[in-house]
Coordinates of C-alpha atoms in Angstrom, one line a residue:
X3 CA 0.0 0.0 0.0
X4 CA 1.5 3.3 -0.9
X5 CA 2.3 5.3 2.4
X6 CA 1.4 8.4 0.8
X7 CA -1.9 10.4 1.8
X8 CA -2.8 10.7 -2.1
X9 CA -6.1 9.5 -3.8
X10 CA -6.2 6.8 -6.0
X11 CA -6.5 8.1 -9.5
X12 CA -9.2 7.1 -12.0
X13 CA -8.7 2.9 -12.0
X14 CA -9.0 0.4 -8.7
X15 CA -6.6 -2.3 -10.5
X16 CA -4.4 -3.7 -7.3
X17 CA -6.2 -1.3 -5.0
X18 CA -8.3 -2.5 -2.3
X19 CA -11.5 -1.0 -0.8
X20 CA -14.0 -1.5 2.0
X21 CA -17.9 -0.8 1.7
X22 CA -19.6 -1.3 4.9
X23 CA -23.2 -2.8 4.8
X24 CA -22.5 -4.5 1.4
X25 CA -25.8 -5.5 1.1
X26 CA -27.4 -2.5 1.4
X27 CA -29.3 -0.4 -1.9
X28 CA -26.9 2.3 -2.5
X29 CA -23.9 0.1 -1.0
X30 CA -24.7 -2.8 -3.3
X31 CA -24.3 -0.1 -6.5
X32 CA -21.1 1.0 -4.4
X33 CA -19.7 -2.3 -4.7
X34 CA -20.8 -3.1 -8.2
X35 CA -19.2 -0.4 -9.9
X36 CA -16.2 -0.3 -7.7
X37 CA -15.9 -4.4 -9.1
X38 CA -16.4 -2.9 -12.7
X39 CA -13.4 -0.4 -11.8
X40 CA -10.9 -3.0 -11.1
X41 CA -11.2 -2.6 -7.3
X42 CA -11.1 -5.5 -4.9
X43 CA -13.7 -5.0 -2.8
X44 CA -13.9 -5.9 1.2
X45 CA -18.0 -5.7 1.7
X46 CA -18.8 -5.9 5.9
X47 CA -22.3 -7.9 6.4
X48 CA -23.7 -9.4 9.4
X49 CA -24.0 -12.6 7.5
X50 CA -22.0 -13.9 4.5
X51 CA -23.9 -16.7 4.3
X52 CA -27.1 -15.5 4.5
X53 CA -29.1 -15.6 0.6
X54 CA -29.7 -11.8 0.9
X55 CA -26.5 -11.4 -0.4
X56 CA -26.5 -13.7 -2.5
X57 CA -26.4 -11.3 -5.6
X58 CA -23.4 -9.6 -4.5
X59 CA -21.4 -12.6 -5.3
X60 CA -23.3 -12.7 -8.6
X61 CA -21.2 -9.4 -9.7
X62 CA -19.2 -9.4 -12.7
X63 CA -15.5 -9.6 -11.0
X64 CA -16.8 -11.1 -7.4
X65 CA -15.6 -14.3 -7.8
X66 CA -11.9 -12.9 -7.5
X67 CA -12.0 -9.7 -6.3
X68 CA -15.3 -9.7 -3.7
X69 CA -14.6 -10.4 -0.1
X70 CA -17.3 -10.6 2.3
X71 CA -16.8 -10.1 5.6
X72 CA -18.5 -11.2 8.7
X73 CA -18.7 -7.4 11.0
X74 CA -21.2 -5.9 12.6
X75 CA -20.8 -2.1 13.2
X76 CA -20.7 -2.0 17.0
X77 CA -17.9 -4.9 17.5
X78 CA -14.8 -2.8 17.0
X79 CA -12.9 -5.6 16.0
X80 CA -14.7 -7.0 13.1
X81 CA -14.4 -3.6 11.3
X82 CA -10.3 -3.5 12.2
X83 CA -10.1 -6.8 10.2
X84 CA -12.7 -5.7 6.9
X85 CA -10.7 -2.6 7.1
X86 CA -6.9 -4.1 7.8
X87 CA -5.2 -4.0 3.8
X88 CA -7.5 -1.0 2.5
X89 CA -6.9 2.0 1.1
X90 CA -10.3 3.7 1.6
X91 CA -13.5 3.0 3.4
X92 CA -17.0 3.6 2.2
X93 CA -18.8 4.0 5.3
X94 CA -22.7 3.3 4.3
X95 CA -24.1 0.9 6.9
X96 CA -26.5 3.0 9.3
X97 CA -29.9 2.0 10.7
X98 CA -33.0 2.9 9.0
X99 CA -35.3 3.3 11.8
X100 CA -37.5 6.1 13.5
X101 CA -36.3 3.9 16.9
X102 CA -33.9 6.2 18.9
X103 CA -32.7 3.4 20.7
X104 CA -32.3 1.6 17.9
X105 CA -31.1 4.6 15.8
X106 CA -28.9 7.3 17.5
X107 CA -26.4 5.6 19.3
X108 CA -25.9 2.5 17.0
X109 CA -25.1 4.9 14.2
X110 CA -22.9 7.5 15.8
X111 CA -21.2 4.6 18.0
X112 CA -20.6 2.4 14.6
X113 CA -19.3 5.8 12.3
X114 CA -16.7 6.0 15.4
X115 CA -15.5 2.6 15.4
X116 CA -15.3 2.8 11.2
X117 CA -13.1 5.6 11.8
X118 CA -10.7 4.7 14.4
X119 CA -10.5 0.9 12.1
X120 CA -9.2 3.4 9.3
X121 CA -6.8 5.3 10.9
X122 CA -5.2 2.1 12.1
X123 CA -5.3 1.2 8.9
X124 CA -3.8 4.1 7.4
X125 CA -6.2 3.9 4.7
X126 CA -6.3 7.2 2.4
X127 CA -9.6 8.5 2.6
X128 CA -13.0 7.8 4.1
X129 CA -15.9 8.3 2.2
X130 CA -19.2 8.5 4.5
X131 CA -22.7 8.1 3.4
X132 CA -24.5 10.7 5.1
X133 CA -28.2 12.3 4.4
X134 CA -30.2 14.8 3.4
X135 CA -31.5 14.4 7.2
X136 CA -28.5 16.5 8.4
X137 CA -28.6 18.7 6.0
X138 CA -32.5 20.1 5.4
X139 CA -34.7 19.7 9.1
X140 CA -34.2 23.6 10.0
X141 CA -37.8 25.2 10.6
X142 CA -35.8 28.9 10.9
X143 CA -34.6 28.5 7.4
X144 CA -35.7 31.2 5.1
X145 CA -37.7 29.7 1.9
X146 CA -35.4 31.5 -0.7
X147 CA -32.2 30.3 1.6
X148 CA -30.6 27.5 -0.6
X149 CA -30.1 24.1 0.8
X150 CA -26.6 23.8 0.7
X151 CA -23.3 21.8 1.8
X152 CA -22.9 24.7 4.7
X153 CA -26.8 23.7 5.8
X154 CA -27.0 21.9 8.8
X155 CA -30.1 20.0 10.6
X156 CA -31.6 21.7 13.6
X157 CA -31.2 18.9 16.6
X158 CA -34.2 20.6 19.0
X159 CA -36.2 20.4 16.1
X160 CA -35.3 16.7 15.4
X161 CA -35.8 15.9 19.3
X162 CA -39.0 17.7 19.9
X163 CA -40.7 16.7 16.0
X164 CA -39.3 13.0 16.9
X165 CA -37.8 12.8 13.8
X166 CA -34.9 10.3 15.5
X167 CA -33.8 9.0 11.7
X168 CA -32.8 13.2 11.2
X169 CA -31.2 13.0 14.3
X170 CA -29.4 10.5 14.3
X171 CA -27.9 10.8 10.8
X172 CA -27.2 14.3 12.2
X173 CA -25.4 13.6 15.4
X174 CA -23.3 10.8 13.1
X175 CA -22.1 12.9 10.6
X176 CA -20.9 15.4 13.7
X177 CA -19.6 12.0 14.9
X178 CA -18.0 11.3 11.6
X179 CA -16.7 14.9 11.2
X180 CA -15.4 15.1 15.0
X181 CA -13.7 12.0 15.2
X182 CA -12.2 12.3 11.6
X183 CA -10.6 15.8 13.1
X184 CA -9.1 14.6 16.3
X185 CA -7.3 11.3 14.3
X186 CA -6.4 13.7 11.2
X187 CA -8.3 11.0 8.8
X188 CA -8.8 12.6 5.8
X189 CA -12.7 12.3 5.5
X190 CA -15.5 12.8 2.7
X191 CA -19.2 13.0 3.0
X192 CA -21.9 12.4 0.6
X193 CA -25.4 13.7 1.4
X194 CA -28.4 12.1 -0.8
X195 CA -31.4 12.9 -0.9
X196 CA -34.4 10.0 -1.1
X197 CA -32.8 7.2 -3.1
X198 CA -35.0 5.3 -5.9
X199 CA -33.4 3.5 -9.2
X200 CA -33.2 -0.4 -10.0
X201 CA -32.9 -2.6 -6.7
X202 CA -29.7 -5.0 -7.1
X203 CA -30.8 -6.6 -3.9
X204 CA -33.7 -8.9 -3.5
X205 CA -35.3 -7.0 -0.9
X206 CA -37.4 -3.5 -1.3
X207 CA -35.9 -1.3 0.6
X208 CA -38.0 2.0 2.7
X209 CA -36.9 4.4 0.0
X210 CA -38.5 2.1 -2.7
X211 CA -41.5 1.6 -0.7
X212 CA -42.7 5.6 -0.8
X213 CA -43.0 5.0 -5.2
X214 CA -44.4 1.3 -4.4
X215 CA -47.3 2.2 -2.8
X216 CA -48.4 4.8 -5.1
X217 CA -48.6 1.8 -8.0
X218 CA -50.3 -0.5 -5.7
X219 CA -53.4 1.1 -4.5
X220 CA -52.2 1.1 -1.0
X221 CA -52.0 5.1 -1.3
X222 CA -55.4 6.6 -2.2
X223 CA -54.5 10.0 -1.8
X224 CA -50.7 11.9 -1.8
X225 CA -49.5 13.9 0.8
X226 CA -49.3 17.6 0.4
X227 CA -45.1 17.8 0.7
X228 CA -42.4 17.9 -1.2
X229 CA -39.4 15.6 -1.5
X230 CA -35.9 15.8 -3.0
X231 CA -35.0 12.5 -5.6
X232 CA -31.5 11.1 -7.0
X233 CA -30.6 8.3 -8.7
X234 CA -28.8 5.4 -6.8
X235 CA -26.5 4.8 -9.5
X236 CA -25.6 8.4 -9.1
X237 CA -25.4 8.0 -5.6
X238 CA -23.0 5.3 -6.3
X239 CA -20.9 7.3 -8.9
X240 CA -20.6 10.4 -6.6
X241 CA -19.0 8.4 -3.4
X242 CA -16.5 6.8 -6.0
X243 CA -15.9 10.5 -7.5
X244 CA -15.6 11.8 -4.3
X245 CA -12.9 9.2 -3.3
X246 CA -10.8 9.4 -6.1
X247 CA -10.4 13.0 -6.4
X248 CA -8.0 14.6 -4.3
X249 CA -9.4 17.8 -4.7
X250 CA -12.2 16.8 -3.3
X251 CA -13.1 18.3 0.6
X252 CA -16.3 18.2 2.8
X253 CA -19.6 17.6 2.4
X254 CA -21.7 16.6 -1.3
X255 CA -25.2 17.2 -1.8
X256 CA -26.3 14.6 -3.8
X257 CA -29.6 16.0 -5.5
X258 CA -31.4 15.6 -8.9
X259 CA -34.9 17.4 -8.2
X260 CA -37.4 18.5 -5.5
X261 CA -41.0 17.5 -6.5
X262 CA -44.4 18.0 -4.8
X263 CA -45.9 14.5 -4.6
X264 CA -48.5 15.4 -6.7
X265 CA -46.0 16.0 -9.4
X266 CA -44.4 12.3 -9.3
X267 CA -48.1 10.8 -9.3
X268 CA -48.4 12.4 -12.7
X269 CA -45.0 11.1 -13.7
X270 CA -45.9 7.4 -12.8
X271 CA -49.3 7.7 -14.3
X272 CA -48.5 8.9 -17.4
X273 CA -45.6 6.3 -17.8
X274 CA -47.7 3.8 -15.9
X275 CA -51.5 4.3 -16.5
X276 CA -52.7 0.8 -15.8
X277 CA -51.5 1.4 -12.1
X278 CA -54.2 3.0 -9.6
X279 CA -51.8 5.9 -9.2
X280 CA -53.5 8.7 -6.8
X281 CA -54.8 11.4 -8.3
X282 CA -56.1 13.9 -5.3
X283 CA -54.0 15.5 -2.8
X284 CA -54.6 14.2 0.8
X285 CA -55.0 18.1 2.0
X286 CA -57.0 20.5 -0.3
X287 CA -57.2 22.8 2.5
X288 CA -53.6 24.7 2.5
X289 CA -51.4 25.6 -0.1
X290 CA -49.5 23.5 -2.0
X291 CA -46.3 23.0 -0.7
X292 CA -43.2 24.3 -2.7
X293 CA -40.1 23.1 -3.7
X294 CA -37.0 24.0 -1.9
X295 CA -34.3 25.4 -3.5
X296 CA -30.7 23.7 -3.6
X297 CA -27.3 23.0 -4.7
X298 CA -25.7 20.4 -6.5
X299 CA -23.0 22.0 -8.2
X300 CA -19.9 20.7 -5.9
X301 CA -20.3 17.2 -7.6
X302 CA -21.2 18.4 -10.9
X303 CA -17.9 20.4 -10.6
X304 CA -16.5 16.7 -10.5
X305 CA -18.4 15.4 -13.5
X306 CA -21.1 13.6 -12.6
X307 CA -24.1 13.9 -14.7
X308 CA -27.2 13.2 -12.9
X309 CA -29.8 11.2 -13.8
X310 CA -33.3 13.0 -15.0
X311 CA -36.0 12.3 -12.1
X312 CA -38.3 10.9 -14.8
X313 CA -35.9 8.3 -15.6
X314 CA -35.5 7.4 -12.1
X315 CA -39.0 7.2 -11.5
X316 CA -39.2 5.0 -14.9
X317 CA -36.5 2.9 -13.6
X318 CA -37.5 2.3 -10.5
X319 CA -41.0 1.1 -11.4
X320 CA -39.4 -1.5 -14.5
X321 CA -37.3 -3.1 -11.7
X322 CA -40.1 -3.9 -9.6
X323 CA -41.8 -4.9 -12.3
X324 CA -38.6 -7.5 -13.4
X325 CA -38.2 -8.6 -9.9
X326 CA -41.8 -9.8 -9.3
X327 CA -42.0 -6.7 -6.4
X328 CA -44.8 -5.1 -8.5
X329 CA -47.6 -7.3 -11.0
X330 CA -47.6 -6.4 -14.5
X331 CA -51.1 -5.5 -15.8
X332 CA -51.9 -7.7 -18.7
X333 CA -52.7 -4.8 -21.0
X334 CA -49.4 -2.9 -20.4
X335 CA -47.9 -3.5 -23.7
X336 CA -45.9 -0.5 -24.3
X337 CA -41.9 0.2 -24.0
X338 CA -41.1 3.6 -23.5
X339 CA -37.6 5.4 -23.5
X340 CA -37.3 8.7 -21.7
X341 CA -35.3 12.0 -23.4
X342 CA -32.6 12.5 -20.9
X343 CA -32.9 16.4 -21.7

């Protein structure tokens, strides 16, 4: 391993990598495209046995350069052996719960350990997945203020709305950012927005499930709210850009669009008409909610071209259809490709 603190350039051949929670959405595409870069790849799960992750192994390039690892994120020592031989660490593993028990401490606890694992290590750079949740959750913020890298979550506001998954992806990221300081690891974060785009595990994960349920008939109605989308294989491509530019420092917004969900019921039904997508707004009484502004531009300014919201909607929906997670009505016969303009 070179002792330098330099970034890997633009190839992973003969470099070695850990993704914690392999077997997560966004991690999964993580590991997938770090395989298709040359990278060997050391993925931490709870289980390497279990058939959830089964179609990790099923990667092009897993079969020689795919690791699994048995570690959970609150046993120090199982992350100091994933990590041991690495250059870098992609830190996505976090609980996705509105539990504080099971929320708060397990992620700001297991970001520590991750950290202190890669500075023994001496790996280059630490790339963590954080949210949107500690970026956004700020009642004082003005409507025409931009959403930004400098935006930080309000805690009281968390605490008091019991918004715990805000919270604790909040009080991890200070974690992350704290802990990073104190050790001098050089550390990157990534902040993404709700996640959609083709499902490479077999599970539907909680981010799917808010499209999912407006295809279903579940969802009669839709909310009167907005909500910020991106791509997971841009989610993917941005922690990878992030880690192998050197010029790359702080925190990434990871945003495509903001939409009212009135606005992605009309995308699905007009893509989707067979489906009883909602058509009436839950609350007719107030105004319609408006989109915030934001910022993307710091990972633009490293290439990545994101991924129109229509397309992620459309792909999202043709994955659930192709993994038996969503019935396709017999008289939906039509193929449709999206402009990416």
């Amino acid at each position: 391993m070179p002792s330098d603190n330099t970034v890997a350039a633009t190839t992973g051949n003969g470099l070695t990598v850990c993704v914690t929670g392999a077997g997560g959405f966004i991690a999964s595409w993580i590991v997938k495209l770090l395989l298709d870069k040359g990278y060997t790849v050391k993925g931490t799960v709870r289980n390497p046995d279990d058939p959830k992750n089964a179609h990790l192994r099923e990667m092009e390039g897993a079969k020689e350069r795919l690791i699994l690892c048995k570690a959970d994120l609150q046993d120090f020592e199982s992350l100091k052996a994933a990590i041991s031989g690495c250059v870098g660490v992609f830190h996505t593993a976090s609980p996705v719960t509105d539990d504080p028990e099971q929320m708060v401490e397990p992620a700001v606890n297991g970001t520590k350990n991750v950290i202190i694992a890669a500075k023994e290590a001496n790996v280059r750079r630490v790339v963590f997945t954080s949210s949107i949740g500690a970026v956004y959750m700020d009642p004082n913020r003005s409507p025409d203020k931009v959403v930004d890298e400098t935006c930080w979550s309000d805690l009281d506001f968390c605490k008091n709305t019991q918004n715990w998954y805000c919270y604790g992806k909040t009080v991890a990221e200070q974690e992350a950012w704290k802990t990073a300081k104190e050790l001098s690891v050089d550390l990157v974060v990534v902040n993404p927005v709700l996640v959609l785009g083709p499902l490479l595990q077999p599970s539907v994960n909680a981010s799917i499930v808010h499209i999912l349920k407006y295809l279903t008939g579940s969802a009669k109605t839709y909310a009167n709210s907005i909500q910020a989308y991106v791509h997971v294989k841009d989610v993917a491509l941005a922690h990878i850009l992030v880690f192998e530019n050197a010029s790359a420092k702080g925190r990434f917004l990871c945003a495509e669009s903001v939409l009212h969900r009135g606005d992605v019921c009309d995308i699905l039904a007009k893509f989707f008409p067979e489906y009883p997508v909602p058509t009436k707004c839950s609350d007719e009484v107030k105004p319609r909610a408006k989109p915030y502004k934001f910022s993307n531009e710091k990972l633009k300014e490293l290439g990545l071209e994101f991924t129109t919201v229509k397309q992620t909607l459309y792909d999202t929906v043709k994955c659930l259809q192709d993994k038996g997670h969503l019935p396709i009505p017999p008289q939906q016969q039509h193929s449709i490709h999206i402009q990416s303009s």
